[in-house]
Every structure is written in C-alpha cells, then in structure tokens.
mmCIF file of C-alpha atoms and ligand atoms in Angstrom:
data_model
loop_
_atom_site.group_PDB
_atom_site.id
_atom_site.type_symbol
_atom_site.label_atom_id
_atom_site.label_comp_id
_atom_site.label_asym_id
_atom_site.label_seq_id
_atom_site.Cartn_x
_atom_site.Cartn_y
_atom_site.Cartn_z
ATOM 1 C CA UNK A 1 20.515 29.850 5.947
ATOM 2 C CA UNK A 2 17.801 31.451 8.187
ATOM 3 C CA UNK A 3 19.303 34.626 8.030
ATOM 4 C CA UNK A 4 19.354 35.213 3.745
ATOM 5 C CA UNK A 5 16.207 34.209 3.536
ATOM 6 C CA UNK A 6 12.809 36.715 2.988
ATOM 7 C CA UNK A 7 10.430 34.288 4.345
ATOM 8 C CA UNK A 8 10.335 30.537 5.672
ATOM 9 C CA UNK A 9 8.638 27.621 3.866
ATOM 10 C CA UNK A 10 7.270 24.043 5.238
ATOM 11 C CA UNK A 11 5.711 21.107 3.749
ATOM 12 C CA UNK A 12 1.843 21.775 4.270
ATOM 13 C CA UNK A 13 0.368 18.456 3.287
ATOM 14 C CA UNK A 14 1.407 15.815 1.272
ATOM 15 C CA UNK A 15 -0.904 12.900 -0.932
ATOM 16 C CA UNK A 16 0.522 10.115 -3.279
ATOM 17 C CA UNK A 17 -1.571 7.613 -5.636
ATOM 18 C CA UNK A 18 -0.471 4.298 -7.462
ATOM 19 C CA UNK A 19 -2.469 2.510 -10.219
ATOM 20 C CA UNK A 20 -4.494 -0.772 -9.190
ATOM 21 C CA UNK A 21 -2.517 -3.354 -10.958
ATOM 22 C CA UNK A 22 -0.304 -4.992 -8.590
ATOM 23 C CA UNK A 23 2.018 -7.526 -10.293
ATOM 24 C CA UNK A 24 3.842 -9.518 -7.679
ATOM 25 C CA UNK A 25 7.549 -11.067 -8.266
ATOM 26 C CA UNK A 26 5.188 -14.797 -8.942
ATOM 27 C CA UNK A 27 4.027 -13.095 -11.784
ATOM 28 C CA UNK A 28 7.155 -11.485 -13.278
ATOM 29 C CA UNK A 29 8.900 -14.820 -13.204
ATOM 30 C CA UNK A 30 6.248 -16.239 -15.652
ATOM 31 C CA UNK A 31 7.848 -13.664 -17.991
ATOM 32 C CA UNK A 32 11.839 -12.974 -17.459
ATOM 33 C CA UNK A 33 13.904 -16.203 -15.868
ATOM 34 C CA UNK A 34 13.629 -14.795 -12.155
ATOM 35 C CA UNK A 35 12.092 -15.958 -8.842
ATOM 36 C CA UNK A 36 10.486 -14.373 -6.322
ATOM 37 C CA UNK A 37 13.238 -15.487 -3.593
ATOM 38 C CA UNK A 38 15.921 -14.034 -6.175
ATOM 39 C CA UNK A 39 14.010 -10.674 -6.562
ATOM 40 C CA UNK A 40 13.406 -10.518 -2.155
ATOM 41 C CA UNK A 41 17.160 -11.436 -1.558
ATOM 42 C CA UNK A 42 18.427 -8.621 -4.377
ATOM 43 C CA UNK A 43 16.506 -6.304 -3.785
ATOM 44 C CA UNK A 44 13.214 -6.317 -0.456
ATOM 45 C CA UNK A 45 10.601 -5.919 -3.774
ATOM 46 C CA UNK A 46 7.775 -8.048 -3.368
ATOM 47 C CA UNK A 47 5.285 -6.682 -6.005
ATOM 48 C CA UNK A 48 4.609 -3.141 -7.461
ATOM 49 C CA UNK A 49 1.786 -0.991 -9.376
ATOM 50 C CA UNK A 50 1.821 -0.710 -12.968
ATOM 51 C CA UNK A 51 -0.412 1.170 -14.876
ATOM 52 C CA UNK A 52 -3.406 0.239 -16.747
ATOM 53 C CA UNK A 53 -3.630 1.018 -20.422
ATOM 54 C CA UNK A 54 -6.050 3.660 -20.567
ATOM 55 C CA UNK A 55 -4.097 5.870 -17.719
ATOM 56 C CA UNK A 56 -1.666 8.608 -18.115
ATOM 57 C CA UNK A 57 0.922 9.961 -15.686
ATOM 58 C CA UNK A 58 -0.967 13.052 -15.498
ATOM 59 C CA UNK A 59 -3.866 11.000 -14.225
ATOM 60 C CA UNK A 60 -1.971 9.689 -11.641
ATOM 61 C CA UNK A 61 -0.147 12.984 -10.270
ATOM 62 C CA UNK A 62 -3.284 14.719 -10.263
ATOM 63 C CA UNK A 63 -4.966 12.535 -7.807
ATOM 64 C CA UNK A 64 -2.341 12.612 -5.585
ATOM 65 C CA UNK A 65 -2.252 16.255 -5.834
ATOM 66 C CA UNK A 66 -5.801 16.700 -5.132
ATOM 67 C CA UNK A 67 -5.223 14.238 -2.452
ATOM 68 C CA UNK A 68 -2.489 16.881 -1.032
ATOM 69 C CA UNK A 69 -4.993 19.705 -1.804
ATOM 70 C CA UNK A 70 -7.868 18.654 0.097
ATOM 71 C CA UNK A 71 -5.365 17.451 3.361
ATOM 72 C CA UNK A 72 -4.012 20.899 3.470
ATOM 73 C CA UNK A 73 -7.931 22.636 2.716
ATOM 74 C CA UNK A 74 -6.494 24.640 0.604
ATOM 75 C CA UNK A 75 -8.236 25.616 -2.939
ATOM 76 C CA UNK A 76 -6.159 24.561 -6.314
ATOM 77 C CA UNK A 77 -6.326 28.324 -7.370
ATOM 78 C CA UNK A 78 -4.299 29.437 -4.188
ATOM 79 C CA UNK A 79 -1.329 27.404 -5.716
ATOM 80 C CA UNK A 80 0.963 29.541 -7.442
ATOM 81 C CA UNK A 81 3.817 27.356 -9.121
ATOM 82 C CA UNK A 82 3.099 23.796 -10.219
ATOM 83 C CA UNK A 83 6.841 21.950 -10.378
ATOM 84 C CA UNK A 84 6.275 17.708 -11.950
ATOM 85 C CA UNK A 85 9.501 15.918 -11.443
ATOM 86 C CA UNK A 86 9.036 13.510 -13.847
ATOM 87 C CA UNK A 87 11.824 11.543 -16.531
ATOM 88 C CA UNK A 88 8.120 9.563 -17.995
ATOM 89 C CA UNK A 89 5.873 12.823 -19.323
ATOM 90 C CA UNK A 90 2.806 12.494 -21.741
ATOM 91 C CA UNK A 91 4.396 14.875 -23.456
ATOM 92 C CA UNK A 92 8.440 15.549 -24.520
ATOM 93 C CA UNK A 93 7.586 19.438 -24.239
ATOM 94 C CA UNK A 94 6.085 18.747 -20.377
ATOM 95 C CA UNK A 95 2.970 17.380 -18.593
ATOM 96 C CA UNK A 96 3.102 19.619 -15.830
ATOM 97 C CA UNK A 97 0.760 22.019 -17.885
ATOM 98 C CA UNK A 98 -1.790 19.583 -17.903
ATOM 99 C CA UNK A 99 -1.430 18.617 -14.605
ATOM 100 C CA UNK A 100 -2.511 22.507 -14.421
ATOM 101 C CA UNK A 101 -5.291 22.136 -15.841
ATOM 102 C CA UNK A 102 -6.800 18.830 -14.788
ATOM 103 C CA UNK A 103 -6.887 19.958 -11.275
ATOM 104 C CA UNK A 104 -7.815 23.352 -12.246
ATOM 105 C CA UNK A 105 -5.088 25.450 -11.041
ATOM 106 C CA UNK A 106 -5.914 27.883 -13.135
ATOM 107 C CA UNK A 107 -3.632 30.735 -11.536
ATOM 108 C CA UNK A 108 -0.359 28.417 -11.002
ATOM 109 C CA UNK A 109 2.565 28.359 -13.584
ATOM 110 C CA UNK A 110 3.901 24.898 -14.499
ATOM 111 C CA UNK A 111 6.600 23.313 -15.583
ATOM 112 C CA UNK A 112 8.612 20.304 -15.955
ATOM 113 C CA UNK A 113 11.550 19.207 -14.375
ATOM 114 C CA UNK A 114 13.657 16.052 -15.144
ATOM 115 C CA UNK A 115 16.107 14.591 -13.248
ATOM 116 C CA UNK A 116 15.388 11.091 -12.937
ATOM 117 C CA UNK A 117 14.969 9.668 -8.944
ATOM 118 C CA UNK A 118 16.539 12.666 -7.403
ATOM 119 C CA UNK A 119 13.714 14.646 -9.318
ATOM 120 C CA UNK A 120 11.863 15.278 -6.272
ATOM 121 C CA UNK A 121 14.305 16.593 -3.848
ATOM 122 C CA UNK A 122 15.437 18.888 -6.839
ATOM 123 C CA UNK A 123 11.778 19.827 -6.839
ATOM 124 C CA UNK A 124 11.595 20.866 -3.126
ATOM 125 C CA UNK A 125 14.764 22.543 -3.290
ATOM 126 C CA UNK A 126 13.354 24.601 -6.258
ATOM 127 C CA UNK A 127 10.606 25.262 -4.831
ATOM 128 C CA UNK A 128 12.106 26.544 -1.369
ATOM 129 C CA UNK A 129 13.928 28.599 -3.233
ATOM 130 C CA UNK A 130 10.915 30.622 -4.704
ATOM 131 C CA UNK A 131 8.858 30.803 -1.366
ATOM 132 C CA UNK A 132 12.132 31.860 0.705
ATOM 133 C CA UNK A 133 13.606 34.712 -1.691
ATOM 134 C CA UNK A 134 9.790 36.023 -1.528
ATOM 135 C CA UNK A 135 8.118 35.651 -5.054
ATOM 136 C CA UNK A 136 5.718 33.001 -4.272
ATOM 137 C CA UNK A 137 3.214 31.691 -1.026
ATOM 138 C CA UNK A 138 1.800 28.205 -2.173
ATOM 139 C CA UNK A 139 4.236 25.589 -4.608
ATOM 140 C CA UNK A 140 2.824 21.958 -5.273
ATOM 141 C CA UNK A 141 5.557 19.952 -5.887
ATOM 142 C CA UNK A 142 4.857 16.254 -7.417
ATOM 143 C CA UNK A 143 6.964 13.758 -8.092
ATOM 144 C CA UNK A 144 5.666 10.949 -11.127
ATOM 145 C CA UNK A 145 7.014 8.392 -13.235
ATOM 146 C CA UNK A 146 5.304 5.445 -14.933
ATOM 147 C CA UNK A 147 9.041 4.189 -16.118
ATOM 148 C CA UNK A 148 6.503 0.648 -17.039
ATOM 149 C CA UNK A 149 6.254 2.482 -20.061
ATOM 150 C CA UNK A 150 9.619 2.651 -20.677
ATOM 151 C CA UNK A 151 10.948 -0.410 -18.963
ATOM 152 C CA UNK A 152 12.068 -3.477 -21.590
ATOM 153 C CA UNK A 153 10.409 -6.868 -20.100
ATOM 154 C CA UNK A 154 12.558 -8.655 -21.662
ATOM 155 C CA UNK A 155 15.278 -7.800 -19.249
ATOM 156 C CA UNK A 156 15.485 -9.521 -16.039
ATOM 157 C CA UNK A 157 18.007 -7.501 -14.618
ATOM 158 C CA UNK A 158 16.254 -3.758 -14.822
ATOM 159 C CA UNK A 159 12.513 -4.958 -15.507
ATOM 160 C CA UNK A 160 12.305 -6.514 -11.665
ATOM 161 C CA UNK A 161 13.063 -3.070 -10.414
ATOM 162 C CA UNK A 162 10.841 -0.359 -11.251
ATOM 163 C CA UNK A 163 6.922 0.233 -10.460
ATOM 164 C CA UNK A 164 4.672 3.530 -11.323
ATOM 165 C CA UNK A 165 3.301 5.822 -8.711
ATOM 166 C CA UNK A 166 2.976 9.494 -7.895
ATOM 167 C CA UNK A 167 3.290 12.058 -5.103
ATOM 168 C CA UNK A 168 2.955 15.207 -3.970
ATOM 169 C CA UNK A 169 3.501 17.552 -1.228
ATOM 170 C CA UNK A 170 2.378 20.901 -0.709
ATOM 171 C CA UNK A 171 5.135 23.578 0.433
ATOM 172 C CA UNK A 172 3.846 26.944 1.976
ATOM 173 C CA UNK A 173 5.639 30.281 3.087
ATOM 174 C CA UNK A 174 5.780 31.114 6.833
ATOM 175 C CA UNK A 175 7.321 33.327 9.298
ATOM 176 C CA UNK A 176 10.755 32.948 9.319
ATOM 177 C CA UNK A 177 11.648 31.427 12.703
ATOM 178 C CA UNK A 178 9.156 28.507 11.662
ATOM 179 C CA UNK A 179 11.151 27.793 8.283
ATOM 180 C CA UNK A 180 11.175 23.800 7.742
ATOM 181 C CA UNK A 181 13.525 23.275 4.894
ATOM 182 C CA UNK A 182 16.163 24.148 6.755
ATOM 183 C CA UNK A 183 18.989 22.919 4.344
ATOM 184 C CA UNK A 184 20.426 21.043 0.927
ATOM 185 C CA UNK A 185 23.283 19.734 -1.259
ATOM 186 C CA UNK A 186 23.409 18.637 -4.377
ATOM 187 C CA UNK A 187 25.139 16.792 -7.107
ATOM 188 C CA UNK A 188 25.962 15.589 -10.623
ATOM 189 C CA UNK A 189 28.245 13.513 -12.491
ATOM 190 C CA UNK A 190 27.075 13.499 -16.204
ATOM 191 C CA UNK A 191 30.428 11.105 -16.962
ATOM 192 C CA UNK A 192 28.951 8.728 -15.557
ATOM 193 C CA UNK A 193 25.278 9.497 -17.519
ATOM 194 C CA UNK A 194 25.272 5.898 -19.631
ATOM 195 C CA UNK A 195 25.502 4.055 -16.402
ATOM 196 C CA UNK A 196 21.650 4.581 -16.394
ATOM 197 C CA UNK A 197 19.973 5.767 -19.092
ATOM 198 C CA UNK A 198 16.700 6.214 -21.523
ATOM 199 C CA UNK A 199 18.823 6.727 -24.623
ATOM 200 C CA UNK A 200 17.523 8.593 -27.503
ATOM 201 C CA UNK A 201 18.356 6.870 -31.152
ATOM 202 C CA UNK A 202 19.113 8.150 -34.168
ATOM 203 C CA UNK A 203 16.908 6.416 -37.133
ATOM 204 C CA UNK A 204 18.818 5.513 -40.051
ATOM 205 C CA UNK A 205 16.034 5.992 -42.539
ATOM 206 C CA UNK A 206 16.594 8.177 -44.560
ATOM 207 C CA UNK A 207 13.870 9.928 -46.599
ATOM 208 C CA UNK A 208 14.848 12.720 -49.358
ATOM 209 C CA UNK A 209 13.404 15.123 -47.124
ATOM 210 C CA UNK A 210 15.518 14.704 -44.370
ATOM 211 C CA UNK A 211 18.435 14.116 -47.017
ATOM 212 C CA UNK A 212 17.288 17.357 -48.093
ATOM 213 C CA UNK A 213 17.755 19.166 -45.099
ATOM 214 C CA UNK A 214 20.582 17.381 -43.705
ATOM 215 C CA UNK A 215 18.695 16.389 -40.310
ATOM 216 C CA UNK A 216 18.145 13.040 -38.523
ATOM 217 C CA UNK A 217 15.512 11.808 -36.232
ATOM 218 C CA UNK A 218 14.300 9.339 -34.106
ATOM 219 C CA UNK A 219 12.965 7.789 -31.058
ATOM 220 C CA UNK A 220 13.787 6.719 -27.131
ATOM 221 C CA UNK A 221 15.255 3.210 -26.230
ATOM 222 C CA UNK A 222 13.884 1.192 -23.247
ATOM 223 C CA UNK A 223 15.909 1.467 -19.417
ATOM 224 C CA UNK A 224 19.527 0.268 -19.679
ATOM 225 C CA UNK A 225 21.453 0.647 -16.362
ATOM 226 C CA UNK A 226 24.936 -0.946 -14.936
ATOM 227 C CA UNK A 227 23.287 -2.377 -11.809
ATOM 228 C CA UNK A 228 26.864 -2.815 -10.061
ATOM 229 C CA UNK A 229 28.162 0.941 -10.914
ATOM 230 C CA UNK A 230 24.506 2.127 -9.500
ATOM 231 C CA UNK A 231 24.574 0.114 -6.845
ATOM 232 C CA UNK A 232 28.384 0.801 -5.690
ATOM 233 C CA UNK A 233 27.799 4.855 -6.730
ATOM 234 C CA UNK A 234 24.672 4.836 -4.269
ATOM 235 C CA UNK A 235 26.186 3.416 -1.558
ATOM 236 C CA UNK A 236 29.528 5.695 -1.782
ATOM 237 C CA UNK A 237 28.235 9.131 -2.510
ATOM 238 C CA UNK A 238 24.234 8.753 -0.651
ATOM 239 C CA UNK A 239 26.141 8.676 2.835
ATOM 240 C CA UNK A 240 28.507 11.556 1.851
ATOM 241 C CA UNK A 241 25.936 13.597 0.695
ATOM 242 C CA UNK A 242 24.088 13.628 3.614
ATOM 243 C CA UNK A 243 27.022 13.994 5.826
ATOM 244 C CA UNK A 244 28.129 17.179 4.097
ATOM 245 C CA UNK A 245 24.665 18.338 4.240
ATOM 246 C CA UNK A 246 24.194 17.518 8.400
ATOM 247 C CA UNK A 247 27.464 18.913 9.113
ATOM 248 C CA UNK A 248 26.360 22.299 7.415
ATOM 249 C CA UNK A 249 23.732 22.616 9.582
ATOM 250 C CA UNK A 250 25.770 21.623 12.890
ATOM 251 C CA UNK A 251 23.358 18.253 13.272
ATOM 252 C CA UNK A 252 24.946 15.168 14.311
ATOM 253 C CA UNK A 253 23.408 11.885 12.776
ATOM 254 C CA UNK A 254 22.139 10.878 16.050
ATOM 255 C CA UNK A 255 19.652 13.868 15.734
ATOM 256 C CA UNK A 256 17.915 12.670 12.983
ATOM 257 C CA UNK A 257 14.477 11.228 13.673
ATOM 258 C CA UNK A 258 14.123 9.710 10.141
ATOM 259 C CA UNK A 259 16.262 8.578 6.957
ATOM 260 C CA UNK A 260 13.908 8.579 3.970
ATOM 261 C CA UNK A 261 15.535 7.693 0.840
ATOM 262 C CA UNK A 262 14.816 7.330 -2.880
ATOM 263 C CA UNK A 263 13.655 3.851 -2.635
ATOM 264 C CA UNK A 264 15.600 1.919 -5.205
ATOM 265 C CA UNK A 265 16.549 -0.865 -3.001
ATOM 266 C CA UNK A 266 16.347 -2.555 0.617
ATOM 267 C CA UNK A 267 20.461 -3.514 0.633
ATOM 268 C CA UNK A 268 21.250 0.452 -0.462
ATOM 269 C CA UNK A 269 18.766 1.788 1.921
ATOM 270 C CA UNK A 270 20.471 -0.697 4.900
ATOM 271 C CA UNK A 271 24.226 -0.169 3.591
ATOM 272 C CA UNK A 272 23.347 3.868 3.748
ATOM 273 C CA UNK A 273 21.794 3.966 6.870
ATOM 274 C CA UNK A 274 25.037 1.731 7.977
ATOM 275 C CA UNK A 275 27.579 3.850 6.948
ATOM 276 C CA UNK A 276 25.722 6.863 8.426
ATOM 277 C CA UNK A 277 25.448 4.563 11.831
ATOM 278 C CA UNK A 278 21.888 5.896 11.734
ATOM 279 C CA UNK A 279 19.651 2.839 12.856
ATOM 280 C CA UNK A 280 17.220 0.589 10.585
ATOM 281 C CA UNK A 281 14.520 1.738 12.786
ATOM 282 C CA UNK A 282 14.675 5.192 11.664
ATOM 283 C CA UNK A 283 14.652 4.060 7.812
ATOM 284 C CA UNK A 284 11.265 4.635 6.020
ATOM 285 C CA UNK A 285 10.749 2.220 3.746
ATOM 286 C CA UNK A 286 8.169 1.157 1.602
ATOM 287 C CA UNK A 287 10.099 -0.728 -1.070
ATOM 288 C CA UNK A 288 8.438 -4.113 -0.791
ATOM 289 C CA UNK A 289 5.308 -2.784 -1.962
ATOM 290 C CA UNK A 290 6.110 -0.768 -5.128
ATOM 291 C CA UNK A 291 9.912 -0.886 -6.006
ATOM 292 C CA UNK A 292 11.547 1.774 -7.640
ATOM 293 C CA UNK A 293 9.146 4.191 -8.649
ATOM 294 C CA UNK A 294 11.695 6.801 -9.849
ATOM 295 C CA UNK A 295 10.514 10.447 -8.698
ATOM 296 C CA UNK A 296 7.335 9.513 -6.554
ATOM 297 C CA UNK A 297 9.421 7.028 -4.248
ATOM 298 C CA UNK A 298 10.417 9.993 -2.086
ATOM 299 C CA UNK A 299 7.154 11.490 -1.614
ATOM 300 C CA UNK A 300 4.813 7.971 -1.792
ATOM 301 C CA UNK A 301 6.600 6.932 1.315
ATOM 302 C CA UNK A 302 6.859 10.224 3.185
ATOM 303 C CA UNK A 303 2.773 10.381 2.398
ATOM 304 C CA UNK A 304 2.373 6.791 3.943
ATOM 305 C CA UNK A 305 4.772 7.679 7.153
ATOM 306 C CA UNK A 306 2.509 10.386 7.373
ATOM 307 C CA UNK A 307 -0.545 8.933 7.311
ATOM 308 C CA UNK A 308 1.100 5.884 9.176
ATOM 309 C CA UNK A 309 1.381 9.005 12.592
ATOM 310 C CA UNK A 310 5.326 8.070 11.674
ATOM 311 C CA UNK A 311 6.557 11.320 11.706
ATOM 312 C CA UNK A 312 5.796 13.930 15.016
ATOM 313 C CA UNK A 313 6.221 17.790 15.095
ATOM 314 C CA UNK A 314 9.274 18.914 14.598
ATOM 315 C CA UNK A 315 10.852 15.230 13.844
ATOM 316 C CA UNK A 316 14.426 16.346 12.004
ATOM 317 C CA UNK A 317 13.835 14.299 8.335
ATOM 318 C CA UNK A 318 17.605 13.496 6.198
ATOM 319 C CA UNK A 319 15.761 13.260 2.924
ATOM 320 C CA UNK A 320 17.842 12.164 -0.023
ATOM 321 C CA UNK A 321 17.346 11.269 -3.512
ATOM 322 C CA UNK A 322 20.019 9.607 -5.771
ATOM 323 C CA UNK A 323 19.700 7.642 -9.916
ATOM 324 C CA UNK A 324 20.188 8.869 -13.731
ATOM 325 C CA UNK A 325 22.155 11.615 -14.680
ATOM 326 C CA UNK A 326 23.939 10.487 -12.526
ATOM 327 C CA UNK A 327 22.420 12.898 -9.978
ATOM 328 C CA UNK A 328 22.078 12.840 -6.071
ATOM 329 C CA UNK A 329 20.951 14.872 -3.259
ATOM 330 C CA UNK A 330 20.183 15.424 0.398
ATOM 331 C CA UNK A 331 17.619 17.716 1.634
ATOM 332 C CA UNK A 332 16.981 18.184 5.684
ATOM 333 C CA UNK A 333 13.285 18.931 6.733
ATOM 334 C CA UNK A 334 12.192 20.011 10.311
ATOM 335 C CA UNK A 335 8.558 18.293 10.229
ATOM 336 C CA UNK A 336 6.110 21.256 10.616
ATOM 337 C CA UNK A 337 2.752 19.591 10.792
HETATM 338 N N1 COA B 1 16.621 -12.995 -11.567
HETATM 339 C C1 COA B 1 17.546 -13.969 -11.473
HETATM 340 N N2 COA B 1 18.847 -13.779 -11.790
HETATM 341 C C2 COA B 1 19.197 -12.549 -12.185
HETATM 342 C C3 COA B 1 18.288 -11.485 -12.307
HETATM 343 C C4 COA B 1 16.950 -11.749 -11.971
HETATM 344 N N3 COA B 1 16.006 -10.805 -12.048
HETATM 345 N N4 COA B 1 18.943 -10.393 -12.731
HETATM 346 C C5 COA B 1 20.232 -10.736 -12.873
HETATM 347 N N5 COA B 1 20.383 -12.051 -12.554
HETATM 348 C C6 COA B 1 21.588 -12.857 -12.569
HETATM 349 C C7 COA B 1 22.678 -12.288 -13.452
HETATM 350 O O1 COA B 1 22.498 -12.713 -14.776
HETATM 351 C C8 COA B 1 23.905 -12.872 -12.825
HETATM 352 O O2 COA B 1 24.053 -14.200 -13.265
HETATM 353 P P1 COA B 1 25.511 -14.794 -13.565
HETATM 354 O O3 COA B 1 26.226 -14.736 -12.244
HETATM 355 O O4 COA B 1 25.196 -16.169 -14.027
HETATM 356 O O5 COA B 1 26.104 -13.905 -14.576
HETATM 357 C C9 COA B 1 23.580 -12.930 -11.335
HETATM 358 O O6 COA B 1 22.144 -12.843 -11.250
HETATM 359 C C10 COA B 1 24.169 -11.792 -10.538
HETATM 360 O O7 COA B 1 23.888 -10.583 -11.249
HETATM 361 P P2 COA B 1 24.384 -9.232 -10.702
HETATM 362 O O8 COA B 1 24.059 -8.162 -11.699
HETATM 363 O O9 COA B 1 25.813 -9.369 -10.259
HETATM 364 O O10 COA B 1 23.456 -9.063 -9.429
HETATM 365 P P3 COA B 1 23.550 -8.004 -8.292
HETATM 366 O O11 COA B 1 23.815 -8.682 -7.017
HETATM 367 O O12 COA B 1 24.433 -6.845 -8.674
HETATM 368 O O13 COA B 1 22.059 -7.462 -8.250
HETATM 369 C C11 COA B 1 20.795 -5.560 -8.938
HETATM 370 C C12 COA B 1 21.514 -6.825 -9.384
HETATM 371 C C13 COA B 1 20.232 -4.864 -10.173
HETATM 372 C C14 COA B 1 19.662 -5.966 -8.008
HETATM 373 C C15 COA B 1 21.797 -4.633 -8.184
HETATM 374 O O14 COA B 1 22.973 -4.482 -8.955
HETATM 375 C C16 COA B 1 21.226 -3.291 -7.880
HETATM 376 O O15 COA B 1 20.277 -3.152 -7.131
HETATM 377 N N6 COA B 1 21.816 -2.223 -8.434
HETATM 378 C C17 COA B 1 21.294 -0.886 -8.247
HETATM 379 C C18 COA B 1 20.141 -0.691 -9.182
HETATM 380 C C19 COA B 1 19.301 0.507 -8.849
HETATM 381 O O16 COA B 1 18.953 0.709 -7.710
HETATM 382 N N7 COA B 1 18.981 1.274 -9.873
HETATM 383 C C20 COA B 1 18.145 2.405 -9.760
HETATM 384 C C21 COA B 1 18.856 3.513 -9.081
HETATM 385 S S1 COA B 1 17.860 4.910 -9.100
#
C-alpha cells in the first residue's frame, strides 16, 4: 500500500467517556428473568454504563473527543474532518454536526456514518483514506452509541447485552515511511440484514392527508437480533477477515502484538482469537465492564490499553469490528505513539 499512497497517517491520541450509571447484571435480573451467573457464563458482562436522562450522545462523544484533543495538544480548529460512527444519533439527519460545534471545531467538516459495531473501523479506514490520497492533515474519528435508548427491557435475550459509551481517536498525516495504518478489508452481507436490526415501521394510521398524498410514515422498533446466527456469523467470518487481511500484508499471526475486537462478547472474542491460534494474552478486552457498546467498543478499549502502558511503539494491532448490516472488518495498525 505504501507505495500509492501521497502521505502516511497514524493514530495521534485517542480518549473515550461512558456515562456514570453503572447497572450491574444484580440489577438487570430485578427486571428481565436473568441472573448474574447466566449473564457471566453467556457472555464475561458484569455491569455496563447507561445513560442518564438529561444526556445526549453528542455529550458523550464530545468529551471523549476533547479528551483525545487535549492528549494529542492539539487545538479543535486544527481538525479538519469530523467522521461519528454512530447507528444511535440525536438526530436522523446526523449528530456529527453538533459534535462540531460543541467542541468548537469550527474549521472541520462533519458527518455521519452508520454502520452499526463495525462503524469505527469503517471510520478509520475512511479517514486513512483522506489523509493518505493528500486532501486532509488532522481527522477525529469517534465512535458512539447509546443503543439504551433503543434497547427493549423487556427482552432478556438482547437487553443483557448492550451498554453506552464513546470514543475517539485522533488520526494525523506523516511522512510516508512512518505510515501506521498499514492495511484493511472489509465486508457486507445485507441478506443477512434482519438477523440484527433497528427496524423502521410503517404506521397504519391513516390521516386524509397522507391518503391524500399517497405516503406512509412512521417510527423505529427497539433491537431485535438472532443471537445464534450473530454469534455463529462472528465466529466464522471475524477469523477470516483478519486472515485475508494479515496475509495481504505478508504478517503471520504470530506477529501480532494485540487482537482488539468489537467487544460483543467474551466466548466470540476467545473462539476468534482460537481459531486465529493467536493467544488470550494478546486479547484486549474490556467487556466485563461495559458490554456491547456498539461503535465505541473498539476505541473505549484501545483508549484504556493505552492508558493501561498496554500497547508499546510500534506494537503490530489486528483491529476488527463485526454486527448489523451484517457488516465486518479488519484493520492492521503499527502503534505510532
Ligand atoms: N437469562 C437467562 N436465560 C436466558 C437469557 C437471559 N438473559 N437469554 C436467553 N435465555 C434463555 C433462552 O430463553 C433459552 O432458554 P430455553 O433453552 O429454555 O429456550 C436459553 O437461555 C438458551 O438461549 P440461547 O439463545 O440458545 O443462548 P445462547 O447460548 O445462544 O446465548 C447470546 C445467547 C445472546 C448470549 C448468544 O447467542 C450471543 O452472544 N450471540 C451473539 C450476540 C451478539 O454478540 N450480538 C451483537 C453483535 S454486534
């Protein structure tokens, strides 16, 4: 890839921020027929954040962009391109606008991009894209979801799962030689796009108006998913993905310093690593604290490995993100820092 490309790019900083209310699995089983053992055993989730009433996903993303900001001293109107992964905006026309303007950079461009938990590799590889064909110097990339608002807790199966949270990570151009995205692949299977899904739903009442113009309308369902189909489509195509993806580059798994994976659960994360024959010990995982949180799992536990003195200089770093869509993808980082 090295040769194609104008200029290199590497991940500058990173920051991440979850909401205050931590609802353990005791807690959850006072509402759905669960138990905490059931939830552990399943899954490796022992609580997660939810957030409060009075705050937004934008309020979350932009603290752990400013967070990002101030590791990598940089000011928020040296950022040129603004890209929120996010399936749980404020706003069905985008949040990353305001996201713009709550941390006041004024001089970026924003926008939205949805693609469920693989959002934020989709974001970095987006964003590479931009700094390495030349037309931009500083990205922030953030991935956010607050699915709580979208989760039905009435449903043991799905409402055990997910947790809100945010992160972001800073991506910068440099000299060539130094680039430290240093490959991807990527995938979809929209067949397979009920198997997980926020559904929109037509609304059957009809007024004269919209008899008059011959239109319907209405509103999003809650998370439905077929946890065996997920499950059995993680563990198959995760490991493939990143194979393809090493063997492009000519790096054997035994090179890899870490495995960081969308963090949707401790027995895909294991079974992954497994079929890769990549150790446990190279796994980040964060799991137990905050469950799925959709878009920001990637870059909430890459922030905490960070600030954990996980990851060294130059550490080789299989990153892959995998969920609705159905979408999935690996992304190899060289660790810059
Ligand atoms: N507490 C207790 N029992 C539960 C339960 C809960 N929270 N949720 C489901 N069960 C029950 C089921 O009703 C079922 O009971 P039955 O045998 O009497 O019918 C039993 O547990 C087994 O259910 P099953 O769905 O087969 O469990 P599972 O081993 O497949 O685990 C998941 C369920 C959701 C944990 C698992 O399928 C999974 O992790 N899938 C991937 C989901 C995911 O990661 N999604 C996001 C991807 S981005």
């Amino acid at each position: 890839m090295e040769s194609s490309i104008m200029q290199g790019a590497s991940i500058l900083a990173t920051g991440s921020a979850v909401p205050d209310l931590c609802v353990s699995n005791q807690t959850l089983s006072q509402i759905v027929d669960t138990s905490d053992d059931w939830i552990v055993t399943r899954t490796g989730i022992k609580e997660r954040r939810l957030v409060a009433k009075d705050q937004s996903l934008v309020d979350l993303a932009a603290l752990a962009s400013t967070r990002a900001l101030n590791k990598a001293s940089i000011s928020p109107l040296e950022i040129d391109l603004i890209i929120l992964a996010t399936s749980s905006p404020s706003d069905l026309f985008g949040s990353a606008s305001k996201l713009q303007a709550t941390i006041s950079a004024n001089n970026a461009i924003a926008f939205d991009l949805t693609a469920a938990c693989s959002g934020f590799v989709l974001g970095i590889v987006t964003a590479t894209q931009f700094i390495q064909n030349g037309s931009y110097k500083n990205i922030l990339v953030v991935g956010a979801d607050v699915l709580s608002r979208w989760t039905d807790w009435s449903d043991r199966s799905t409402c055990i799962l997910f947790g809100d949270g945010a992160g972001a990570a800073i991506l910068q151009a440099c000299p060539r030689h130094e680039n430290g995205i240093l490959g991807f692949q990527l995938n979809t299977d929209g067949n397979k796009s009920d198997q997980l899904s926020i559904a929109y739903q037509e609304h059957f009442a009809k007024t004269s108006l919209h008899e008059i113009l011959n239109i319907k309308q209405g509103f999003f369902q809650q998370i439905t998913m077929n946890g065996k189909e997920v499950y059995k489509f993680a563990v198959s195509k995760v490991p493939a993905s990143i194979s393809k993806c090493l063997q492009s580059l000519n790096i054997s798994s035994e090179q890899v310093n870490w495995l960081l994976l969308h963090q949707a659960n401790e027995r895909i994360l294991n079974a992954v690593a497994d079929r890769l024959s990549i150790p446990s010990s190279k796994l980040i995982s964060n799991l137990e604290k905050y469950g799925n949180t959709s878009a920001a799992s990637i870059p909430l536990a890459l922030d905490e490995a960070i600030k954990e003195d996980k990851i060294k200089f130059n550490d080789l770093i299989v990153i892959s993100g995998f969920g609705a869509g159905l979408t999935w993808g690996t992304v190899i980082i060289k660790w810059k820092c």
